[in-house]
Coordinates of C-alpha atoms and ligand atoms in Angstrom, one line a residue:
Chain A
M915 CA 77.9 28.1 -241.9
S916 CA 79.3 31.6 -241.4
A917 CA 76.1 33.2 -242.6
S918 CA 74.4 32.0 -239.4
R919 CA 77.1 33.4 -237.0
L920 CA 77.6 37.0 -236.0
P921 CA 80.1 38.8 -238.2
G922 CA 83.7 39.3 -237.1
A923 CA 86.8 37.2 -236.6
D924 CA 86.2 34.1 -234.5
A925 CA 89.4 33.3 -232.5
R926 CA 88.0 30.0 -231.2
P927 CA 89.4 26.7 -232.5
V928 CA 87.1 24.6 -234.7
V929 CA 85.7 21.5 -233.0
A930 CA 84.4 18.8 -235.3
F931 CA 81.8 16.2 -234.3
S932 CA 79.4 13.9 -236.1
F933 CA 75.6 14.3 -236.3
E934 CA 73.7 11.3 -237.6
G935 CA 77.0 10.2 -239.2
Q936 CA 77.7 13.6 -240.9
R937 CA 80.6 15.8 -240.0
V938 CA 79.6 19.1 -238.4
E939 CA 82.1 21.9 -237.6
A940 CA 81.5 23.9 -234.5
R941 CA 83.5 26.4 -232.4
A942 CA 84.9 25.8 -229.0
G943 CA 82.2 26.8 -226.4
D944 CA 79.3 26.0 -228.6
T945 CA 76.6 23.8 -227.3
V946 CA 75.5 20.9 -229.5
A947 CA 72.2 22.6 -230.1
M948 CA 73.7 25.9 -231.1
A949 CA 76.3 24.3 -233.3
L950 CA 73.6 22.3 -235.1
W951 CA 71.4 25.4 -235.5
A952 CA 74.3 27.3 -237.0
A953 CA 74.8 24.4 -239.3
G954 CA 71.2 24.6 -240.5
Q955 CA 69.9 21.6 -238.4
P956 CA 67.2 22.8 -236.1
A957 CA 65.5 19.4 -235.7
L958 CA 67.1 17.6 -232.7
R959 CA 64.7 14.9 -231.7
A960 CA 61.6 13.1 -233.0
S961 CA 58.4 13.2 -231.0
S962 CA 57.1 9.8 -229.9
R963 CA 53.6 10.3 -231.2
D964 CA 54.1 10.8 -234.9
G965 CA 57.9 11.1 -235.3
A966 CA 57.5 14.9 -235.9
P967 CA 60.7 16.9 -235.6
R968 CA 61.3 18.9 -232.4
G969 CA 64.1 21.4 -231.7
V970 CA 65.3 24.0 -229.2
L971 CA 62.4 25.7 -227.3
C972 CA 63.9 27.3 -224.1
N973 CA 67.7 27.1 -224.8
M974 CA 68.3 27.1 -221.1
G975 CA 67.9 23.5 -219.9
I976 CA 64.2 23.6 -218.8
C977 CA 62.1 22.0 -221.5
Y978 CA 64.0 18.9 -222.7
E979 CA 62.9 19.4 -226.3
C980 CA 66.5 19.4 -227.5
L981 CA 67.4 15.8 -226.4
V982 CA 70.2 14.2 -228.3
V983 CA 72.2 11.1 -227.8
V984 CA 75.9 11.9 -227.3
D985 CA 78.2 8.8 -227.3
G986 CA 75.3 6.7 -226.0
D987 CA 74.1 9.1 -223.3
T988 CA 70.8 11.0 -223.7
V989 CA 71.5 14.7 -222.8
R990 CA 70.1 18.1 -223.4
G991 CA 71.6 19.5 -226.6
C992 CA 71.3 23.1 -225.3
M993 CA 73.5 22.3 -222.2
Q994 CA 76.0 19.9 -223.7
V995 CA 79.2 21.7 -224.9
V996 CA 80.8 20.2 -228.0
R997 CA 83.8 18.0 -227.8
E998 CA 86.1 17.0 -230.7
G999 CA 85.0 13.7 -232.2
M1000 CA 81.7 13.2 -230.3
D1001 CA 79.1 11.1 -231.9
V1002 CA 75.7 12.9 -231.8
R1003 CA 72.4 11.2 -232.8
R1004 CA 68.8 12.5 -232.8
G1005 CA 67.0 11.9 -229.5
G1006 CA 63.6 10.3 -229.2
K1007 CA 61.1 10.4 -226.4
P1008 CA 62.4 12.2 -223.4
Chain B
M1024 CA 85.3 7.1 -204.0
S1025 CA 82.3 9.3 -203.4
G1026 CA 83.9 10.5 -200.1
E1027 CA 86.3 12.9 -201.9
R1028 CA 83.5 14.7 -203.7
I1029 CA 82.4 16.9 -200.8
V1030 CA 82.9 20.6 -200.6
D1031 CA 82.4 22.7 -197.4
A1032 CA 81.5 26.3 -197.3
D1033 CA 79.9 28.9 -195.0
V1034 CA 77.4 29.7 -197.7
G1035 CA 76.2 27.8 -200.7
V1036 CA 74.6 29.9 -203.5
L1037 CA 72.4 28.3 -206.1
G1038 CA 72.6 30.4 -209.3
A1039 CA 75.2 32.8 -210.7
G1040 CA 72.8 35.4 -212.1
P1041 CA 72.7 38.9 -210.8
G1042 CA 71.1 37.8 -207.5
G1043 CA 73.5 35.0 -206.7
M1044 CA 76.5 37.0 -207.8
A1045 CA 75.6 40.1 -205.8
A1046 CA 75.1 37.9 -202.7
A1047 CA 78.2 35.9 -203.2
K1048 CA 80.4 38.9 -203.8
A1049 CA 79.2 40.7 -200.6
L1050 CA 79.5 37.5 -198.5
A1051 CA 83.1 37.0 -199.7
A1052 CA 84.0 40.6 -199.1
A1053 CA 82.9 40.0 -195.4
G1054 CA 85.4 37.1 -195.3
L1055 CA 82.9 34.2 -195.5
C1056 CA 83.7 31.1 -197.6
V1057 CA 81.2 31.0 -200.5
V1058 CA 80.6 28.4 -203.2
V1059 CA 78.3 29.3 -206.1
L1060 CA 76.7 26.5 -208.2
D1061 CA 75.3 27.2 -211.7
E1062 CA 74.3 24.9 -214.5
G1063 CA 75.4 27.5 -217.1
H1064 CA 78.8 27.7 -218.6
R1065 CA 79.7 31.2 -217.5
A1066 CA 78.7 33.6 -214.7
G1067 CA 76.0 36.1 -215.6
G1068 CA 72.7 34.2 -215.4
Q1069 CA 69.9 34.9 -217.9
I1070 CA 70.3 38.6 -218.4
F1071 CA 74.1 39.2 -218.5
R1072 CA 74.9 36.4 -220.9
Q1073 CA 78.5 36.3 -221.9
L1074 CA 79.8 34.9 -225.2
P1075 CA 82.3 32.1 -225.2
P1076 CA 85.8 33.6 -225.0
G1077 CA 87.2 34.4 -228.5
A1078 CA 83.7 34.6 -230.2
P1079 CA 83.0 37.8 -232.2
H1080 CA 80.8 40.1 -230.3
A1081 CA 81.1 43.4 -232.1
A1082 CA 77.5 43.9 -233.1
I1083 CA 75.4 43.2 -230.0
A1084 CA 73.8 46.3 -228.6
E1085 CA 73.2 46.4 -224.8
P1086 CA 71.1 48.8 -222.7
P1087 CA 72.7 51.1 -220.2
S1088 CA 71.8 48.9 -217.2
H1089 CA 74.1 46.2 -218.5
A1090 CA 77.1 48.2 -217.4
H1091 CA 76.2 47.3 -213.8
G1092 CA 76.1 43.7 -214.8
H1093 CA 79.5 43.8 -216.4
A1094 CA 80.9 45.6 -213.3
L1095 CA 79.3 42.9 -211.2
I1096 CA 80.7 40.0 -213.2
D1097 CA 84.2 41.6 -213.1
G1098 CA 84.0 42.1 -209.4
F1099 CA 82.7 38.6 -209.0
G1100 CA 85.5 37.1 -211.0
A1101 CA 88.1 39.0 -208.9
S1102 CA 86.5 38.0 -205.6
K1103 CA 87.4 34.9 -203.5
V1104 CA 84.1 33.2 -204.4
E1105 CA 84.4 29.7 -205.8
L1106 CA 82.2 29.5 -208.9
R1107 CA 81.4 26.0 -210.1
S1108 CA 80.0 26.3 -213.6
G1109 CA 78.2 23.4 -215.4
A1110 CA 77.0 22.3 -211.9
S1111 CA 73.4 21.1 -212.0
V1112 CA 71.8 21.1 -208.5
W1113 CA 69.5 18.1 -208.4
D1114 CA 68.7 17.7 -204.7
A1115 CA 68.7 19.9 -201.6
K1116 CA 67.9 20.0 -197.9
P1117 CA 68.8 22.6 -195.4
G1118 CA 72.6 23.0 -195.3
R1119 CA 73.1 20.5 -198.2
L1120 CA 73.1 20.9 -202.0
W1121 CA 73.8 17.9 -204.2
F1122 CA 75.0 18.6 -207.7
E1123 CA 76.4 16.9 -210.8
Q1124 CA 79.5 18.4 -212.5
D1125 CA 81.4 17.0 -215.4
G1126 CA 79.4 13.7 -214.9
A1127 CA 80.5 13.4 -211.3
S1128 CA 78.3 13.4 -208.2
W1129 CA 79.1 16.1 -205.6
L1130 CA 77.8 17.4 -202.3
L1131 CA 78.1 21.0 -201.0
R1132 CA 77.8 21.3 -197.2
C1133 CA 77.1 24.8 -195.9
K1134 CA 75.6 26.6 -193.0
H1135 CA 73.4 28.9 -195.1
I1136 CA 71.8 28.5 -198.5
V1137 CA 71.0 31.4 -200.8
L1138 CA 68.6 30.4 -203.6
A1139 CA 68.9 32.5 -206.7
P1140 CA 67.6 30.2 -209.4
G1141 CA 65.9 32.8 -211.5
A1142 CA 63.0 32.2 -213.8
Y1143 CA 62.0 30.7 -217.1
D1144 CA 59.9 31.8 -220.0
R1145 CA 56.1 31.3 -219.7
C1146 CA 54.7 29.4 -222.7
I1147 CA 51.2 29.5 -224.0
P1148 CA 50.4 26.8 -226.6
F1149 CA 49.2 27.8 -230.1
P1150 CA 48.8 25.8 -233.2
G1151 CA 52.2 24.8 -234.7
W1152 CA 54.3 25.8 -231.6
T1153 CA 56.1 22.4 -231.7
L1154 CA 57.7 23.1 -235.1
P1155 CA 61.5 23.6 -235.0
G1156 CA 62.0 27.3 -235.3
V1157 CA 59.5 28.3 -232.7
L1158 CA 61.4 29.2 -229.6
T1159 CA 60.8 31.2 -226.4
A1160 CA 61.8 34.8 -226.6
G1161 CA 64.5 34.1 -224.0
A1162 CA 65.9 31.3 -226.1
L1163 CA 66.5 33.7 -229.0
Q1164 CA 68.3 36.1 -226.7
V1165 CA 70.5 33.2 -225.4
M1166 CA 71.2 32.2 -229.0
V1167 CA 72.4 35.7 -230.0
R1168 CA 73.9 37.1 -226.8
G1169 CA 75.2 33.9 -225.3
F1170 CA 76.4 32.1 -228.5
G1171 CA 76.7 34.6 -231.3
V1172 CA 74.4 32.5 -233.5
V1173 CA 72.0 34.2 -235.8
P1174 CA 68.5 32.7 -235.4
G1175 CA 67.2 33.3 -239.0
K1176 CA 66.5 35.8 -241.6
R1177 CA 62.9 36.9 -240.9
A1178 CA 61.6 36.8 -237.3
L1179 CA 58.3 37.1 -235.6
V1180 CA 58.4 38.1 -231.9
V1181 CA 55.1 37.6 -229.9
G1182 CA 54.1 37.6 -226.3
S1183 CA 53.6 40.0 -223.5
G1184 CA 55.8 42.0 -221.2
P1185 CA 59.0 44.0 -221.1
L1186 CA 61.2 41.1 -222.3
L1187 CA 59.9 41.4 -225.8
L1188 CA 62.1 44.5 -226.1
P1189 CA 65.5 43.0 -225.5
T1190 CA 64.5 40.1 -227.7
V1191 CA 63.7 42.4 -230.6
T1192 CA 67.0 44.4 -230.1
A1193 CA 69.1 41.3 -229.9
L1194 CA 67.6 40.0 -233.2
A1195 CA 68.0 43.4 -234.9
S1196 CA 71.6 43.7 -233.8
A1197 CA 72.3 40.2 -235.2
G1198 CA 71.0 41.4 -238.6
V1199 CA 67.7 39.6 -238.4
E1200 CA 64.7 41.3 -240.0
V1201 CA 62.0 41.5 -237.3
V1202 CA 58.9 41.3 -239.6
A1203 CA 56.5 41.9 -236.7
A1204 CA 56.7 42.4 -232.9
L1205 CA 53.4 41.7 -231.3
E1206 CA 52.5 42.6 -227.7
A1207 CA 49.2 41.0 -226.7
S1208 CA 48.4 43.6 -224.1
S1209 CA 46.6 46.7 -225.3
R1210 CA 48.4 50.0 -225.4
W1211 CA 45.8 51.3 -222.7
R1212 CA 46.6 48.4 -220.4
A1213 CA 50.3 49.0 -220.8
L1214 CA 49.8 52.6 -219.7
R1215 CA 49.4 51.2 -216.2
A1216 CA 53.1 50.6 -216.3
L1217 CA 53.8 54.2 -216.8
P1218 CA 53.9 55.3 -213.1
G1219 CA 56.4 52.5 -212.4
V1220 CA 58.6 53.6 -215.3
L1221 CA 58.4 57.3 -214.7
G1222 CA 59.0 57.0 -211.0
N1223 CA 62.3 55.2 -211.5
G1224 CA 65.1 57.0 -213.4
A1225 CA 67.0 53.9 -214.4
R1226 CA 63.9 52.2 -215.7
L1227 CA 62.9 55.3 -217.7
R1228 CA 66.4 55.5 -219.3
E1229 CA 66.1 51.9 -220.2
A1230 CA 62.7 52.2 -221.8
L1231 CA 63.9 55.2 -223.8
W1232 CA 67.0 53.3 -224.9
Y1233 CA 64.8 50.4 -226.2
G1234 CA 62.4 52.9 -227.9
R1235 CA 65.3 54.4 -229.8
K1236 CA 66.7 51.0 -230.8
L1237 CA 63.3 49.9 -232.1
L1238 CA 63.0 53.1 -234.1
T1239 CA 66.5 52.7 -235.7
A1240 CA 65.7 49.0 -236.5
G1241 CA 62.5 50.1 -238.1
V1242 CA 60.4 47.8 -235.8
K1243 CA 57.0 49.0 -234.6
L1244 CA 55.6 47.2 -231.6
Q1245 CA 52.0 46.3 -232.4
W1246 CA 49.8 46.4 -229.3
G1247 CA 46.8 44.0 -228.9
W1248 CA 48.2 41.5 -231.5
T1249 CA 49.5 38.0 -231.2
V1250 CA 50.2 34.8 -233.1
F1251 CA 47.3 32.5 -234.1
G1252 CA 49.4 29.7 -235.5
V1253 CA 52.6 28.7 -237.3
E1254 CA 53.0 26.4 -240.2
G1255 CA 55.8 24.8 -242.2
D1256 CA 57.3 21.6 -243.6
G1257 CA 59.5 20.4 -240.8
R1258 CA 60.3 23.9 -239.7
V1259 CA 58.7 27.4 -239.5
Q1260 CA 57.8 28.9 -242.8
R1261 CA 54.7 31.0 -242.2
A1262 CA 52.8 32.5 -239.3
T1263 CA 49.2 33.7 -238.9
I1264 CA 48.9 36.8 -236.8
G1265 CA 45.9 38.8 -235.7
K1266 CA 44.3 41.1 -233.1
V1267 CA 43.2 40.0 -229.7
D1268 CA 40.5 41.6 -227.5
A1269 CA 41.3 43.3 -224.1
D1270 CA 41.4 39.8 -222.4
G1271 CA 43.6 38.3 -225.0
R1272 CA 40.9 36.4 -226.9
P1273 CA 41.8 36.0 -230.6
R1274 CA 39.6 38.0 -233.1
R1275 CA 39.8 35.5 -235.9
E1276 CA 38.4 37.9 -238.5
T1277 CA 41.6 40.0 -238.3
A1278 CA 43.9 37.1 -239.2
R1279 CA 46.6 37.5 -241.8
T1280 CA 49.6 35.4 -242.9
I1281 CA 53.2 36.5 -243.0
E1282 CA 56.4 34.6 -244.1
V1283 CA 58.9 34.1 -241.4
D1284 CA 61.6 31.5 -240.6
V1285 CA 61.8 31.9 -236.8
V1286 CA 59.3 32.8 -234.1
G1287 CA 60.2 34.0 -230.6
A1288 CA 57.3 33.7 -228.1
G1289 CA 57.5 35.1 -224.6
F1290 CA 54.4 35.4 -222.5
G1291 CA 56.2 36.6 -219.4
L1292 CA 58.4 34.6 -216.9
V1293 CA 57.7 32.0 -214.3
P1294 CA 59.7 32.0 -211.0
S1295 CA 61.8 28.9 -210.6
I1296 CA 60.9 27.8 -207.1
E1297 CA 61.3 24.0 -207.3
A1298 CA 64.5 24.0 -205.2
G1299 CA 62.9 26.1 -202.6
L1300 CA 59.8 23.8 -202.4
L1301 CA 62.1 20.8 -202.1
L1302 CA 63.8 22.5 -199.1
G1303 CA 60.4 23.0 -197.6
C1304 CA 60.1 26.7 -198.1
A1305 CA 56.6 28.3 -198.1
S1306 CA 55.3 29.7 -201.4
R1307 CA 52.3 31.8 -202.5
L1308 CA 50.6 32.5 -205.7
L1309 CA 51.2 36.1 -207.0
P1310 CA 49.9 36.2 -210.6
A1311 CA 51.3 39.6 -211.3
R1312 CA 54.8 38.4 -210.3
G1313 CA 54.6 35.4 -212.7
G1314 CA 53.1 32.7 -210.5
H1315 CA 54.0 30.8 -207.4
C1316 CA 56.8 32.7 -205.6
L1317 CA 58.9 31.8 -202.6
V1318 CA 57.8 33.7 -199.5
V1319 CA 60.6 35.8 -197.9
D1320 CA 60.6 38.3 -195.0
A1321 CA 62.1 41.8 -195.0
E1322 CA 65.6 40.2 -194.9
Q1323 CA 65.1 37.6 -197.7
R1324 CA 64.7 34.7 -195.2
T1325 CA 62.4 31.9 -196.4
S1326 CA 60.2 30.0 -193.9
V1327 CA 63.1 27.5 -193.5
A1328 CA 65.9 28.4 -191.1
G1329 CA 69.2 29.0 -192.9
V1330 CA 67.6 29.3 -196.4
Y1331 CA 67.4 32.6 -198.1
A1332 CA 65.9 33.4 -201.5
V1333 CA 66.5 36.4 -203.8
G1334 CA 65.6 37.6 -207.3
E1335 CA 63.1 36.1 -209.6
A1336 CA 62.4 33.1 -207.3
C1337 CA 60.6 35.6 -205.0
G1338 CA 58.6 36.9 -208.0
I1339 CA 59.6 38.3 -211.3
G1340 CA 61.3 41.7 -210.9
G1341 CA 64.4 41.9 -213.1
A1342 CA 68.1 42.3 -212.6
E1343 CA 68.1 45.4 -210.4
V1344 CA 65.7 43.7 -207.9
A1345 CA 67.8 40.5 -207.9
M1346 CA 71.1 42.4 -207.2
A1347 CA 69.5 44.5 -204.4
E1348 CA 68.0 41.4 -202.8
G1349 CA 71.2 39.5 -203.2
E1350 CA 73.1 42.2 -201.2
L1351 CA 70.4 42.2 -198.6
A1352 CA 70.5 38.4 -198.1
A1353 CA 74.3 38.6 -197.8
A1354 CA 74.0 41.4 -195.2
A1355 CA 71.6 39.3 -193.2
I1356 CA 73.9 36.4 -193.2
V1357 CA 76.9 38.5 -192.4
R1358 CA 75.1 40.0 -189.4
L1359 CA 74.5 36.4 -188.1
A1360 CA 78.0 35.3 -188.7
R1361 CA 80.0 38.4 -187.8
G1362 CA 77.5 40.5 -185.8
A1363 CA 77.8 43.4 -188.2
P1364 CA 74.5 45.3 -188.5
I1365 CA 72.7 45.6 -191.8
A1366 CA 73.3 49.1 -193.4
A1367 CA 69.9 50.8 -193.6
G1368 CA 70.4 51.7 -197.3
I1369 CA 70.6 48.1 -198.3
A1370 CA 67.1 47.1 -197.2
R1371 CA 65.6 50.3 -198.5
K1372 CA 67.1 49.8 -201.9
A1373 CA 65.7 46.3 -202.2
A1374 CA 62.3 47.4 -201.2
R1375 CA 62.4 50.4 -203.6
E1376 CA 63.5 48.2 -206.6
R1377 CA 60.8 45.6 -205.8
K1378 CA 58.1 48.3 -205.7
A1379 CA 59.2 49.7 -209.1
A1380 CA 59.2 46.3 -210.6
D1381 CA 55.7 45.4 -209.3
A1382 CA 54.4 48.7 -210.7
L1383 CA 55.8 47.8 -214.1
L1384 CA 54.6 44.2 -214.2
R1385 CA 51.0 45.0 -213.2
A1386 CA 50.5 46.2 -216.8
F1387 CA 51.5 42.8 -218.2
A1388 CA 49.7 40.3 -216.0
P1389 CA 48.8 37.2 -218.1
L1390 CA 45.8 37.6 -220.4
P1391 CA 43.5 34.6 -219.8
G1392 CA 41.9 34.8 -223.3
L1393 CA 45.3 33.7 -224.9
H1394 CA 44.3 30.2 -223.8
E1395 CA 41.9 30.2 -226.7
L1396 CA 44.7 30.1 -229.2
A1397 CA 45.2 26.3 -228.9
Q1398 CA 43.0 24.1 -231.1
P1399 CA 41.8 20.6 -230.2
E1400 CA 44.8 19.0 -232.1
T1401 CA 47.3 21.4 -230.6
I1402 CA 49.9 19.7 -228.4
V1403 CA 49.7 21.1 -224.9
C1404 CA 52.2 18.8 -223.2
R1405 CA 55.3 18.5 -225.4
C1406 CA 57.1 15.9 -223.4
E1407 CA 54.2 13.4 -223.5
D1408 CA 52.7 14.6 -226.8
V1409 CA 49.3 15.3 -225.2
T1410 CA 46.9 17.3 -227.4
L1411 CA 44.3 19.7 -226.0
A1412 CA 41.5 17.3 -227.0
R1413 CA 43.1 14.6 -224.9
A1414 CA 43.7 16.9 -221.9
K1415 CA 40.1 18.0 -222.1
A1416 CA 38.9 14.4 -222.3
A1417 CA 41.0 13.5 -219.2
A1418 CA 39.6 16.5 -217.3
A1419 CA 36.0 15.5 -218.3
L1420 CA 36.5 11.9 -217.2
H1421 CA 38.7 12.1 -214.1
G1422 CA 38.0 15.6 -212.8
G1423 CA 39.6 19.0 -213.3
S1424 CA 42.2 19.0 -210.6
H1425 CA 45.8 19.2 -211.7
R1426 CA 46.5 15.8 -210.3
A1427 CA 43.5 14.2 -212.1
I1428 CA 44.4 15.8 -215.4
K1429 CA 48.0 14.6 -215.1
I1430 CA 47.1 11.0 -214.1
G1431 CA 44.3 11.0 -216.7
C1432 CA 46.5 11.8 -219.8
R1433 CA 50.1 12.0 -218.5
A1434 CA 50.3 15.7 -219.3
G1435 CA 52.9 17.3 -217.1
M1436 CA 54.5 14.0 -216.2
G1437 CA 57.5 14.2 -218.5
P1438 CA 61.1 15.3 -217.8
C1439 CA 60.3 19.0 -217.9
Q1440 CA 58.2 18.3 -214.8
A1441 CA 55.4 20.5 -216.1
R1442 CA 57.6 23.6 -216.3
I1443 CA 56.3 24.2 -219.8
C1444 CA 52.7 23.1 -219.7
G1445 CA 52.0 23.6 -216.0
P1446 CA 51.2 27.3 -216.2
S1447 CA 48.3 26.7 -218.6
L1448 CA 47.4 23.1 -218.2
Q1449 CA 44.4 23.3 -215.9
A1450 CA 43.0 26.4 -217.7
L1451 CA 43.2 24.6 -221.0
A1452 CA 42.0 21.2 -220.0
C1453 CA 39.0 22.6 -218.1
G1454 CA 38.2 25.2 -220.8
R1455 CA 38.3 27.8 -218.0
P1456 CA 41.0 30.3 -219.0
E1457 CA 40.9 32.1 -215.7
L1458 CA 42.1 29.1 -213.6
P1459 CA 45.5 29.7 -211.9
M1460 CA 48.7 27.8 -212.7
D1461 CA 49.7 24.7 -210.9
L1462 CA 52.2 24.7 -208.1
P1463 CA 55.5 23.5 -209.6
V1464 CA 56.6 19.9 -208.7
A1465 CA 59.1 19.5 -205.9
Q1466 CA 60.7 16.3 -206.8
T1467 CA 64.2 14.9 -207.1
P1468 CA 66.0 15.0 -209.3
L1469 CA 65.4 18.8 -209.9
K1470 CA 67.4 18.5 -213.1
A1471 CA 67.8 15.3 -215.1
V1472 CA 71.2 13.8 -214.1
R1473 CA 72.8 10.5 -214.7
S1474 CA 71.5 7.6 -212.7
E1475 CA 75.1 7.1 -211.5
T1476 CA 75.0 10.6 -210.0
I1477 CA 72.1 9.6 -207.8
L1478 CA 73.5 6.2 -206.9
N1479 CA 76.9 7.6 -206.0
A1480 CA 75.6 10.7 -204.2
P1481 CA 77.8 11.5 -201.2
E1482 CA 75.8 11.1 -197.9
G1483 CA 75.4 14.0 -195.8
Ligands
FAD1869 C1 66.4 34.2 -221.4 C2 66.1 35.4 -220.5 C3 66.5 36.7 -220.9 C4 66.3 37.8 -220.1 N1 66.7 39.0 -220.5 C5 66.4 40.1 -219.7 C6 66.8 41.4 -220.1 O1 67.3 41.6 -221.2 N2 66.5 42.5 -219.3 C7 66.0 42.3 -218.0 O2 65.8 43.2 -217.2 N3 65.7 41.0 -217.6 C8 65.9 40.0 -218.4 N4 65.5 38.7 -218.0 C9 64.9 38.6 -216.7 C10 65.9 38.0 -215.7 O3 65.3 36.9 -215.1 C11 66.4 38.9 -214.7 O4 66.7 40.2 -215.2 C12 67.6 38.4 -214.0 O5 68.5 37.7 -214.8 C13 67.2 37.7 -212.7 O6 68.3 37.4 -212.0 P1 68.4 36.1 -211.0 O7 69.7 36.2 -210.3 O8 67.1 36.1 -210.1 O9 68.3 34.9 -211.9 P2 69.0 34.4 -213.3 O10 69.8 35.4 -213.9 O11 68.0 33.7 -214.0 O12 70.0 33.3 -212.7 C14 69.7 32.1 -212.2 C15 70.8 31.1 -212.5 O13 70.5 29.9 -211.7 C16 70.9 28.8 -212.4 N5 70.1 27.6 -212.0 C17 68.8 27.5 -211.8 N6 68.4 26.3 -211.3 C18 69.6 25.6 -211.2 C19 69.9 24.3 -210.8 N7 69.0 23.4 -210.3 N8 71.2 23.9 -210.8 C20 72.2 24.8 -211.2 N9 71.9 26.0 -211.6 C21 70.7 26.5 -211.6 C22 70.6 29.2 -213.9 O14 71.5 28.4 -214.7 C23 70.9 30.7 -213.9 O15 72.2 31.0 -214.4 C24 65.7 37.6 -218.8 C25 65.3 36.3 -218.4 C26 65.5 35.2 -219.2 C27 65.0 33.9 -218.8
FES1870 S1 66.0 23.6 -225.4 FE1 64.9 23.4 -223.5 S2 66.1 22.0 -222.5 FE2 67.3 22.4 -224.2

C-alpha cells in the first residue's frame, strides 16, 4: 500500500473498513475512492449494460462513476470519507 | 425537528474556492455575517487543494501563484466567516440555499447569494475511456494534491489547454513517469495565447515555472497529438496515440501504441452554472470561455436581484480572475449594506484579470474534430451506457435536438445530469462536430442527496 502513497511519514491514524468483505486499511481523511485506489482497487462499480468495471473519472463529485454502497446507502466514493468499520460494496447502476 | 436546522446570514456563499473565499473574507471584514457552503472537505476549491492534516506533503511542487492561495486560505481561516464543509447545496431560490450536511437537511436564509461553484473537466469520449484508470486531468491533480495518493507508474496526459501543465507537474512530483503529454492544439494555434501571457507578468512567470518543471521532469509537450484509444483487461494497460489535424481530426496513419497504467484526459473546463440556472439567472454561450456562462454586469450581479456570480461560473478564467471577481462582488454587496463606495482599483483589477484570461483561452477553444475519436461502440453517456451508435440512431429517428436525443436513447438522463456527456452529445449524435454544447440542466436536486433530505427540507 505504501508504494501508492506520497513518500514521508504519515501522522494520520489508520482507519480500517471492509470492501466486498475484505479488510482495507486507509488513513483518516481519505475518501473511499482514494483509499481503494491506494489499495490497488480502481474498479468501484459495475456498469449495467455488460457488468464492465468502472472507477473514478472526475474525483470531485460530478460524474457518479464511483458509486459504492456504504452500510446500505449508495454514495459517491470520491466524496465519502472513510469511517472505521464501514461496510463498502461495489455499486451498480447509478 | 427540521425547524432547528436553519441558519441565517447576511450573505450565503456557494463554493469555498478562490472566488468564494475572496468574497467571504472581504464581506466578513466589512462586518457582514457570512456562511460559506462547500461540498469539499477543506477550503481551497479545485486549485488550492489541501491535503488532509497529518498527510505527508513533502514532494508536491507548486507554482508561484499558489502563494496567494495559501495566504487567502490562512486569512479565510482566521476570519469570522462560518465555513460549512461537506455541505452539498441541492436546491436554491433567491435568498435561500438548501443543503445536506452529515446526512442532515439544512436551510440557509440570507439577503444576498454569491455563487462561486467553479467548473468541471470537459470530457470528450474516445474508445476505452470507460476503463478504470482513465480519469480527467483534474481528477489526477485531486488525487495527488488533495489526497497524497500516487496515481500509477506510467501516465499518459492528453487534452487541451493550460491545465495539462499542472497535471503533468503534479504527476511528476509524485514520482509518476509521464510517458507522453499530448496537447491537441497545434503549436501555431497556441501562439495565439502569447499576447495574453506576455501582457501579464504573473501569467508569464507561471508559464516559465511550468516550462522549467517539465524540463527537469524530462517531459516534452507534444503539440497536435492526442489519444485515439485505450485498452486493457479490466484496467488501463495500453494507449494508442497519434497526430490530429488543425481541427483536431485524428490522422489514423500516425497511430502508435504505448504502455501506460493511467490516463489523464482534460479537454478544458465547463462552467458550473446549474445553481445559477435554478435561481433563474440568465446565461449565454461563450465557447472560448468553456460553454454556457452566467451573465453578470460590471459588479458581478446576475440578472436576478440579490444573486451575484464570480469565477469560473461566469466563464473559465482561473484563480486570479475568481479572486478578483470575488472581491468585486463583496464590494458591491458592502456598498448596498453599508453605503461604502467600491474602491476603483477593485473593478479595474477584475476587468484586467478577465481580459488576460480571455486572451489566453482563445488559443485553446475546443477542437471540433476531436469528436471523431469515438467509434460506433464507444460509450458516450456513461450513466446510461449509451453507445455512439445508439445515440446516432436516436437522433436519426427522433430528431437531432438535445431533447429528442435524450428521450430517444436516455443519454444525459442519468445522475450526472449530462455534465459529462452534455458538452459533446449533440455533436456526436448528429455527426456534426461543430454543434454547440447543451445548456446544463437546471433541476433539483442539484447534487444527489438522500431522499430524507428532500422530504425533511426546512420550509422557507
Ligand atoms: C481539478 C481542477 C484542477 C485545477 N487546477 C488548476 C491549476 O492548477 N491552476 C489554475 O490556474 N487553475 C486550475 N483549475 C481551474 C480552477 O477552476 C480555477 O483556477 C479556480 O479554482 C476557480 O475558482 P472558483 O472559485 O471559481 O471555483 P472552484 O475553485 O472550482 O471552487 C468551487 C467550489 O464550489 C463547490 N461547489 C460547487 N457546487 C456545489 C454545490 N452544489 N454544493 C456545494 N459545493 C459546491 C466545489 O466543491 C468547489 O470547492 C483547476 C480546476 C479543476 C477542476
Ligand atoms: S469520480 Fe466522479 S463523482 Fe466520484
